[in-house]
Amino acid sequence: MKTRLILFVNFLVFIWVTGVSFANEAPHQVGVFILNHNIANFKDYVIMETALPIRHIENIEEVEIKPIEGIKSGLIAYAT
């Protein structure tokens, strides 16, 4: 029983350490859209007239993106 607990704790520590060590390599950009930038910087790539608030989360809006080579059409969500 004690051995299983030690192995389990070691496993949890291993998972936590590997997650933290790879966190700086997480993507911060998808195509032309960069995280933590104002949506106004990307006005050439989105159709702002289509902005709608998300249901039950009114401070977040979704807007359609214009056709961009290499990106399938879709929505971008941003905080207002």
PDB file of N, CA and C in Angstrom:
ATOM      1  N   MET A   1       0.823  -1.196   0.000  1.00  0.00           N
ATOM      2  CA  MET A   1       0.000   0.000   0.000  1.00  0.00           C
ATOM      3  C   MET A   1       0.865   1.257   0.000  1.00  0.00           C
ATOM      4  N   LYS A   2       1.903   1.255   0.831  1.00  0.00           N
ATOM      5  CA  LYS A   2       2.782   2.423   0.922  1.00  0.00           C
ATOM      6  C   LYS A   2       3.549   2.621  -0.389  1.00  0.00           C
ATOM      7  N   THR A   3       3.952   1.537  -1.012  1.00  0.00           N
ATOM      8  CA  THR A   3       4.682   1.613  -2.275  1.00  0.00           C
ATOM      9  C   THR A   3       3.797   2.214  -3.372  1.00  0.00           C
ATOM     10  N   ARG A   4       2.531   1.824  -3.387  1.00  0.00           N
ATOM     11  CA  ARG A   4       1.607   2.361  -4.386  1.00  0.00           C
ATOM     12  C   ARG A   4       1.414   3.864  -4.194  1.00  0.00           C
ATOM     13  N   LEU A   5       1.329   4.288  -2.956  1.00  0.00           N
ATOM     14  CA  LEU A   5       1.166   5.709  -2.665  1.00  0.00           C
ATOM     15  C   LEU A   5       2.390   6.499  -3.118  1.00  0.00           C
ATOM     16  N   ILE A   6       3.565   5.972  -2.851  1.00  0.00           N
ATOM     17  CA  ILE A   6       4.807   6.637  -3.264  1.00  0.00           C
ATOM     18  C   ILE A   6       4.878   6.724  -4.790  1.00  0.00           C
ATOM     19  N   LEU A   7       4.533   5.641  -5.473  1.00  0.00           N
ATOM     20  CA  LEU A   7       4.539   5.657  -6.937  1.00  0.00           C
ATOM     21  C   LEU A   7       3.523   6.662  -7.483  1.00  0.00           C
ATOM     22  N   PHE A   8       2.361   6.713  -6.867  1.00  0.00           N
ATOM     23  CA  PHE A   8       1.329   7.651  -7.308  1.00  0.00           C
ATOM     24  C   PHE A   8       1.777   9.098  -7.120  1.00  0.00           C
ATOM     25  N   VAL A   9       2.370   9.399  -5.982  1.00  0.00           N
ATOM     26  CA  VAL A   9       2.862  10.758  -5.717  1.00  0.00           C
ATOM     27  C   VAL A   9       3.972  11.112  -6.696  1.00  0.00           C
ATOM     28  N   ASN A  10       4.876  10.181  -6.964  1.00  0.00           N
ATOM     29  CA  ASN A  10       5.942  10.421  -7.944  1.00  0.00           C
ATOM     30  C   ASN A  10       5.361  10.692  -9.332  1.00  0.00           C
ATOM     31  N   PHE A  11       4.339   9.947  -9.682  1.00  0.00           N
ATOM     32  CA  PHE A  11       3.680  10.153 -10.971  1.00  0.00           C
ATOM     33  C   PHE A  11       3.069  11.551 -11.048  1.00  0.00           C
ATOM     34  N   LEU A  12       2.372  11.970 -10.001  1.00  0.00           N
ATOM     35  CA  LEU A  12       1.776  13.305  -9.985  1.00  0.00           C
ATOM     36  C   LEU A  12       2.831  14.398 -10.084  1.00  0.00           C
ATOM     37  N   VAL A  13       3.928  14.244  -9.378  1.00  0.00           N
ATOM     38  CA  VAL A  13       5.012  15.228  -9.436  1.00  0.00           C
ATOM     39  C   VAL A  13       5.600  15.272 -10.845  1.00  0.00           C
ATOM     40  N   PHE A  14       5.787  14.110 -11.452  1.00  0.00           N
ATOM     41  CA  PHE A  14       6.320  14.048 -12.813  1.00  0.00           C
ATOM     42  C   PHE A  14       5.399  14.777 -13.791  1.00  0.00           C
ATOM     43  N   ILE A  15       4.104  14.521 -13.701  1.00  0.00           N
ATOM     44  CA  ILE A  15       3.142  15.178 -14.588  1.00  0.00           C
ATOM     45  C   ILE A  15       3.162  16.688 -14.374  1.00  0.00           C
ATOM     46  N   TRP A  16       3.206  17.131 -13.125  1.00  0.00           N
ATOM     47  CA  TRP A  16       3.207  18.562 -12.826  1.00  0.00           C
ATOM     48  C   TRP A  16       4.481  19.222 -13.360  1.00  0.00           C
ATOM     49  N   VAL A  17       5.636  18.589 -13.151  1.00  0.00           N
ATOM     50  CA  VAL A  17       6.914  19.171 -13.585  1.00  0.00           C
ATOM     51  C   VAL A  17       6.976  19.262 -15.104  1.00  0.00           C
ATOM     52  N   THR A  18       6.550  18.224 -15.801  1.00  0.00           N
ATOM     53  CA  THR A  18       6.604  18.276 -17.264  1.00  0.00           C
ATOM     54  C   THR A  18       5.629  19.314 -17.807  1.00  0.00           C
ATOM     55  N   GLY A  19       4.475  19.456 -17.187  1.00  0.00           N
ATOM     56  CA  GLY A  19       3.518  20.470 -17.624  1.00  0.00           C
ATOM     57  C   GLY A  19       4.068  21.873 -17.468  1.00  0.00           C
ATOM     58  N   VAL A  20       4.704  22.132 -16.342  1.00  0.00           N
ATOM     59  CA  VAL A  20       5.270  23.457 -16.085  1.00  0.00           C
ATOM     60  C   VAL A  20       6.447  23.732 -17.011  1.00  0.00           C
ATOM     61  N   SER A  21       7.255  22.732 -17.268  1.00  0.00           N
ATOM     62  CA  SER A  21       8.448  22.957 -18.086  1.00  0.00           C
ATOM     63  C   SER A  21       8.108  23.228 -19.552  1.00  0.00           C
ATOM     64  N   PHE A  22       6.993  22.716 -20.037  1.00  0.00           N
ATOM     65  CA  PHE A  22       6.608  22.947 -21.426  1.00  0.00           C
ATOM     66  C   PHE A  22       5.645  24.118 -21.587  1.00  0.00           C
ATOM     67  N   ALA A  23       5.296  24.791 -20.518  1.00  0.00           N
ATOM     68  CA  ALA A  23       4.308  25.868 -20.586  1.00  0.00           C
ATOM     69  C   ALA A  23       4.785  27.045 -21.425  1.00  0.00           C
ATOM     70  N   ASN A  24       6.080  27.322 -21.440  1.00  0.00           N
ATOM     71  CA  ASN A  24       6.561  28.464 -22.220  1.00  0.00           C
ATOM     72  C   ASN A  24       6.519  28.202 -23.718  1.00  0.00           C
ATOM     73  N   GLU A  25       6.320  26.962 -24.125  1.00  0.00           N
ATOM     74  CA  GLU A  25       6.271  26.628 -25.539  1.00  0.00           C
ATOM     75  C   GLU A  25       4.843  26.572 -26.073  1.00  0.00           C
ATOM     76  N   ALA A  26       3.880  26.982 -25.274  1.00  0.00           N
ATOM     77  CA  ALA A  26       2.490  26.987 -25.721  1.00  0.00           C
ATOM     78  C   ALA A  26       2.326  28.026 -26.827  1.00  0.00           C
ATOM     79  N   PRO A  27       1.460  27.757 -27.795  1.00  0.00           N
ATOM     80  CA  PRO A  27       1.282  28.726 -28.881  1.00  0.00           C
ATOM     81  C   PRO A  27       0.658  30.021 -28.381  1.00  0.00           C
ATOM     82  N   HIS A  28       1.146  31.134 -28.877  1.00  0.00           N
ATOM     83  CA  HIS A  28       0.622  32.451 -28.532  1.00  0.00           C
ATOM     84  C   HIS A  28       0.032  33.145 -29.752  1.00  0.00           C
ATOM     85  N   GLN A  29      -0.084  32.398 -30.852  1.00  0.00           N
ATOM     86  CA  GLN A  29      -0.562  32.985 -32.095  1.00  0.00           C
ATOM     87  C   GLN A  29      -1.226  31.902 -32.934  1.00  0.00           C
ATOM     88  N   VAL A  30      -2.333  32.261 -33.572  1.00  0.00           N
ATOM     89  CA  VAL A  30      -2.996  31.387 -34.534  1.00  0.00           C
ATOM     90  C   VAL A  30      -3.157  32.200 -35.809  1.00  0.00           C
ATOM     91  N   GLY A  31      -2.377  31.864 -36.808  1.00  0.00           N
ATOM     92  CA  GLY A  31      -2.398  32.643 -38.045  1.00  0.00           C
ATOM     93  C   GLY A  31      -1.941  34.066 -37.774  1.00  0.00           C
ATOM     94  N   VAL A  32      -2.786  35.020 -38.125  1.00  0.00           N
ATOM     95  CA  VAL A  32      -2.446  36.434 -37.899  1.00  0.00           C
ATOM     96  C   VAL A  32      -2.897  36.918 -36.528  1.00  0.00           C
ATOM     97  N   PHE A  33      -3.676  36.114 -35.816  1.00  0.00           N
ATOM     98  CA  PHE A  33      -4.249  36.519 -34.533  1.00  0.00           C
ATOM     99  C   PHE A  33      -3.299  36.168 -33.389  1.00  0.00           C
ATOM    100  N   ILE A  34      -2.930  37.185 -32.602  1.00  0.00           N
ATOM    101  CA  ILE A  34      -1.969  37.033 -31.510  1.00  0.00           C
ATOM    102  C   ILE A  34      -2.691  37.261 -30.189  1.00  0.00           C
ATOM    103  N   LEU A  35      -2.446  36.386 -29.221  1.00  0.00           N
ATOM    104  CA  LEU A  35      -3.060  36.535 -27.902  1.00  0.00           C
ATOM    105  C   LEU A  35      -2.602  37.819 -27.224  1.00  0.00           C
ATOM    106  N   ASN A  36      -3.459  38.381 -26.393  1.00  0.00           N
ATOM    107  CA  ASN A  36      -3.196  39.600 -25.609  1.00  0.00           C
ATOM    108  C   ASN A  36      -2.994  40.843 -26.469  1.00  0.00           C
ATOM    109  N   HIS A  37      -3.553  40.857 -27.670  1.00  0.00           N
ATOM    110  CA  HIS A  37      -3.538  42.053 -28.507  1.00  0.00           C
ATOM    111  C   HIS A  37      -4.970  42.536 -28.702  1.00  0.00           C
ATOM    112  N   ASN A  38      -5.133  43.809 -28.881  1.00  0.00           N
ATOM    113  CA  ASN A  38      -6.448  44.404 -29.080  1.00  0.00           C
ATOM    114  C   ASN A  38      -7.038  43.928 -30.399  1.00  0.00           C
ATOM    115  N   ILE A  39      -8.332  43.617 -30.391  1.00  0.00           N
ATOM    116  CA  ILE A  39      -8.995  43.143 -31.609  1.00  0.00           C
ATOM    117  C   ILE A  39      -8.966  44.210 -32.701  1.00  0.00           C
ATOM    118  N   ALA A  40      -8.846  45.472 -32.324  1.00  0.00           N
ATOM    119  CA  ALA A  40      -8.768  46.552 -33.314  1.00  0.00           C
ATOM    120  C   ALA A  40      -7.513  46.425 -34.178  1.00  0.00           C
ATOM    121  N   ASN A  41      -6.479  45.773 -33.668  1.00  0.00           N
ATOM    122  CA  ASN A  41      -5.262  45.552 -34.461  1.00  0.00           C
ATOM    123  C   ASN A  41      -5.517  44.617 -35.641  1.00  0.00           C
ATOM    124  N   PHE A  42      -6.599  43.842 -35.578  1.00  0.00           N
ATOM    125  CA  PHE A  42      -6.885  42.838 -36.602  1.00  0.00           C
ATOM    126  C   PHE A  42      -8.142  43.178 -37.398  1.00  0.00           C
ATOM    127  N   LYS A  43      -8.492  44.472 -37.449  1.00  0.00           N
ATOM    128  CA  LYS A  43      -9.731  44.880 -38.124  1.00  0.00           C
ATOM    129  C   LYS A  43      -9.728  44.532 -39.606  1.00  0.00           C
ATOM    130  N   ASP A  44      -8.550  44.356 -40.199  1.00  0.00           N
ATOM    131  CA  ASP A  44      -8.482  43.972 -41.611  1.00  0.00           C
ATOM    132  C   ASP A  44      -8.798  42.496 -41.818  1.00  0.00           C
ATOM    133  N   TYR A  45      -8.818  41.725 -40.750  1.00  0.00           N
ATOM    134  CA  TYR A  45      -9.010  40.280 -40.846  1.00  0.00           C
ATOM    135  C   TYR A  45     -10.344  39.802 -40.284  1.00  0.00           C
ATOM    136  N   VAL A  46     -11.135  40.706 -39.679  1.00  0.00           N
ATOM    137  CA  VAL A  46     -12.417  40.314 -39.091  1.00  0.00           C
ATOM    138  C   VAL A  46     -13.537  41.205 -39.625  1.00  0.00           C
ATOM    139  N   ILE A  47     -14.755  40.716 -39.517  1.00  0.00           N
ATOM    140  CA  ILE A  47     -15.940  41.479 -39.912  1.00  0.00           C
ATOM    141  C   ILE A  47     -16.597  41.944 -38.617  1.00  0.00           C
ATOM    142  N   MET A  48     -16.275  43.165 -38.191  1.00  0.00           N
ATOM    143  CA  MET A  48     -16.720  43.660 -36.887  1.00  0.00           C
ATOM    144  C   MET A  48     -18.240  43.813 -36.797  1.00  0.00           C
ATOM    145  N   GLU A  49     -18.922  43.952 -37.929  1.00  0.00           N
ATOM    146  CA  GLU A  49     -20.381  44.081 -37.916  1.00  0.00           C
ATOM    147  C   GLU A  49     -21.065  42.805 -37.438  1.00  0.00           C
ATOM    148  N   THR A  50     -20.355  41.679 -37.430  1.00  0.00           N
ATOM    149  CA  THR A  50     -20.939  40.404 -37.020  1.00  0.00           C
ATOM    150  C   THR A  50     -20.707  40.100 -35.544  1.00  0.00           C
ATOM    151  N   ALA A  51     -20.149  41.034 -34.793  1.00  0.00           N
ATOM    152  CA  ALA A  51     -19.832  40.793 -33.381  1.00  0.00           C
ATOM    153  C   ALA A  51     -21.104  40.579 -32.567  1.00  0.00           C
ATOM    154  N   LEU A  52     -21.135  39.467 -31.844  1.00  0.00           N
ATOM    155  CA  LEU A  52     -22.265  39.137 -30.976  1.00  0.00           C
ATOM    156  C   LEU A  52     -21.743  38.641 -29.636  1.00  0.00           C
ATOM    157  N   PRO A  53     -22.408  39.024 -28.534  1.00  0.00           N
ATOM    158  CA  PRO A  53     -21.981  38.513 -27.228  1.00  0.00           C
ATOM    159  C   PRO A  53     -22.322  37.030 -27.094  1.00  0.00           C
ATOM    160  N   ILE A  54     -21.509  36.321 -26.358  1.00  0.00           N
ATOM    161  CA  ILE A  54     -21.759  34.907 -26.083  1.00  0.00           C
ATOM    162  C   ILE A  54     -22.827  34.810 -25.004  1.00  0.00           C
ATOM    163  N   ARG A  55     -23.733  33.884 -25.152  1.00  0.00           N
ATOM    164  CA  ARG A  55     -24.834  33.727 -24.199  1.00  0.00           C
ATOM    165  C   ARG A  55     -24.302  33.411 -22.808  1.00  0.00           C
ATOM    166  N   HIS A  56     -24.799  34.098 -21.820  1.00  0.00           N
ATOM    167  CA  HIS A  56     -24.453  33.955 -20.400  1.00  0.00           C
ATOM    168  C   HIS A  56     -23.042  34.438 -20.076  1.00  0.00           C
ATOM    169  N   ILE A  57     -22.288  34.893 -21.066  1.00  0.00           N
ATOM    170  CA  ILE A  57     -20.956  35.471 -20.834  1.00  0.00           C
ATOM    171  C   ILE A  57     -20.895  36.739 -21.687  1.00  0.00           C
ATOM    172  N   GLU A  58     -21.646  37.746 -21.289  1.00  0.00           N
ATOM    173  CA  GLU A  58     -21.844  38.920 -22.126  1.00  0.00           C
ATOM    174  C   GLU A  58     -20.587  39.760 -22.335  1.00  0.00           C
ATOM    175  N   ASN A  59     -19.566  39.587 -21.515  1.00  0.00           N
ATOM    176  CA  ASN A  59     -18.349  40.382 -21.698  1.00  0.00           C
ATOM    177  C   ASN A  59     -17.417  39.780 -22.750  1.00  0.00           C
ATOM    178  N   ILE A  60     -17.795  38.669 -23.337  1.00  0.00           N
ATOM    179  CA  ILE A  60     -17.011  38.058 -24.417  1.00  0.00           C
ATOM    180  C   ILE A  60     -17.860  38.075 -25.683  1.00  0.00           C
ATOM    181  N   GLU A  61     -17.278  38.545 -26.760  1.00  0.00           N
ATOM    182  CA  GLU A  61     -17.975  38.598 -28.043  1.00  0.00           C
ATOM    183  C   GLU A  61     -17.256  37.729 -29.061  1.00  0.00           C
ATOM    184  N   GLU A  62     -18.027  37.230 -30.012  1.00  0.00           N
ATOM    185  CA  GLU A  62     -17.474  36.470 -31.128  1.00  0.00           C
ATOM    186  C   GLU A  62     -17.674  37.268 -32.406  1.00  0.00           C
ATOM    187  N   VAL A  63     -16.698  37.209 -33.266  1.00  0.00           N
ATOM    188  CA  VAL A  63     -16.765  37.924 -34.537  1.00  0.00           C
ATOM    189  C   VAL A  63     -16.260  36.984 -35.632  1.00  0.00           C
ATOM    190  N   GLU A  64     -16.860  37.086 -36.818  1.00  0.00           N
ATOM    191  CA  GLU A  64     -16.441  36.252 -37.946  1.00  0.00           C
ATOM    192  C   GLU A  64     -15.120  36.751 -38.506  1.00  0.00           C
ATOM    193  N   ILE A  65     -14.311  35.802 -38.988  1.00  0.00           N
ATOM    194  CA  ILE A  65     -13.062  36.202 -39.633  1.00  0.00           C
ATOM    195  C   ILE A  65     -13.262  36.196 -41.145  1.00  0.00           C
ATOM    196  N   LYS A  66     -12.537  37.066 -41.819  1.00  0.00           N
ATOM    197  CA  LYS A  66     -12.557  37.119 -43.277  1.00  0.00           C
ATOM    198  C   LYS A  66     -11.736  35.948 -43.810  1.00  0.00           C
ATOM    199  N   PRO A  67     -11.946  35.586 -45.074  1.00  0.00           N
ATOM    200  CA  PRO A  67     -11.140  34.505 -45.648  1.00  0.00           C
ATOM    201  C   PRO A  67      -9.645  34.851 -45.614  1.00  0.00           C
ATOM    202  N   ILE A  68      -8.873  33.992 -44.985  1.00  0.00           N
ATOM    203  CA  ILE A  68      -7.425  34.162 -44.883  1.00  0.00           C
ATOM    204  C   ILE A  68      -6.793  32.880 -45.400  1.00  0.00           C
ATOM    205  N   GLU A  69      -5.792  33.014 -46.245  1.00  0.00           N
ATOM    206  CA  GLU A  69      -5.134  31.840 -46.797  1.00  0.00           C
ATOM    207  C   GLU A  69      -4.517  31.007 -45.677  1.00  0.00           C
ATOM    208  N   GLY A  70      -4.838  29.722 -45.663  1.00  0.00           N
ATOM    209  CA  GLY A  70      -4.293  28.812 -44.661  1.00  0.00           C
ATOM    210  C   GLY A  70      -5.150  28.661 -43.418  1.00  0.00           C
ATOM    211  N   ILE A  71      -6.212  29.470 -43.296  1.00  0.00           N
ATOM    212  CA  ILE A  71      -7.099  29.379 -42.138  1.00  0.00           C
ATOM    213  C   ILE A  71      -8.514  29.138 -42.636  1.00  0.00           C
ATOM    214  N   LYS A  72      -9.159  28.131 -42.084  1.00  0.00           N
ATOM    215  CA  LYS A  72     -10.546  27.887 -42.421  1.00  0.00           C
ATOM    216  C   LYS A  72     -11.396  28.977 -41.783  1.00  0.00           C
ATOM    217  N   SER A  73     -12.493  29.322 -42.413  1.00  0.00           N
ATOM    218  CA  SER A  73     -13.347  30.380 -41.867  1.00  0.00           C
ATOM    219  C   SER A  73     -13.850  29.982 -40.486  1.00  0.00           C
ATOM    220  N   GLY A  74     -14.160  30.973 -39.680  1.00  0.00           N
ATOM    221  CA  GLY A  74     -14.635  30.681 -38.343  1.00  0.00           C
ATOM    222  C   GLY A  74     -14.886  31.933 -37.541  1.00  0.00           C
ATOM    223  N   LEU A  75     -14.831  31.771 -36.228  1.00  0.00           N
ATOM    224  CA  LEU A  75     -15.095  32.856 -35.293  1.00  0.00           C
ATOM    225  C   LEU A  75     -13.890  33.076 -34.394  1.00  0.00           C
ATOM    226  N   ILE A  76     -13.714  34.310 -33.981  1.00  0.00           N
ATOM    227  CA  ILE A  76     -12.706  34.670 -32.982  1.00  0.00           C
ATOM    228  C   ILE A  76     -13.463  35.273 -31.808  1.00  0.00           C
ATOM    229  N   ALA A  77     -13.164  34.802 -30.607  1.00  0.00           N
ATOM    230  CA  ALA A  77     -13.783  35.360 -29.404  1.00  0.00           C
ATOM    231  C   ALA A  77     -12.792  36.303 -28.737  1.00  0.00           C
ATOM    232  N   TYR A  78     -13.322  37.413 -28.211  1.00  0.00           N
ATOM    233  CA  TYR A  78     -12.475  38.385 -27.524  1.00  0.00           C
ATOM    234  C   TYR A  78     -13.268  39.019 -26.397  1.00  0.00           C
ATOM    235  N   ALA A  79     -12.553  39.487 -25.387  1.00  0.00           N
ATOM    236  CA  ALA A  79     -13.199  40.141 -24.247  1.00  0.00           C
ATOM    237  C   ALA A  79     -13.421  41.608 -24.556  1.00  0.00           C
ATOM    238  N   THR A  80     -14.549  42.131 -24.092  1.00  0.00           N
ATOM    239  CA  THR A  80     -14.853  43.545 -24.319  1.00  0.00           C
ATOM    240  C   THR A  80     -14.517  44.365 -23.097  1.00  0.00           C
TER     241      THR A  80
END
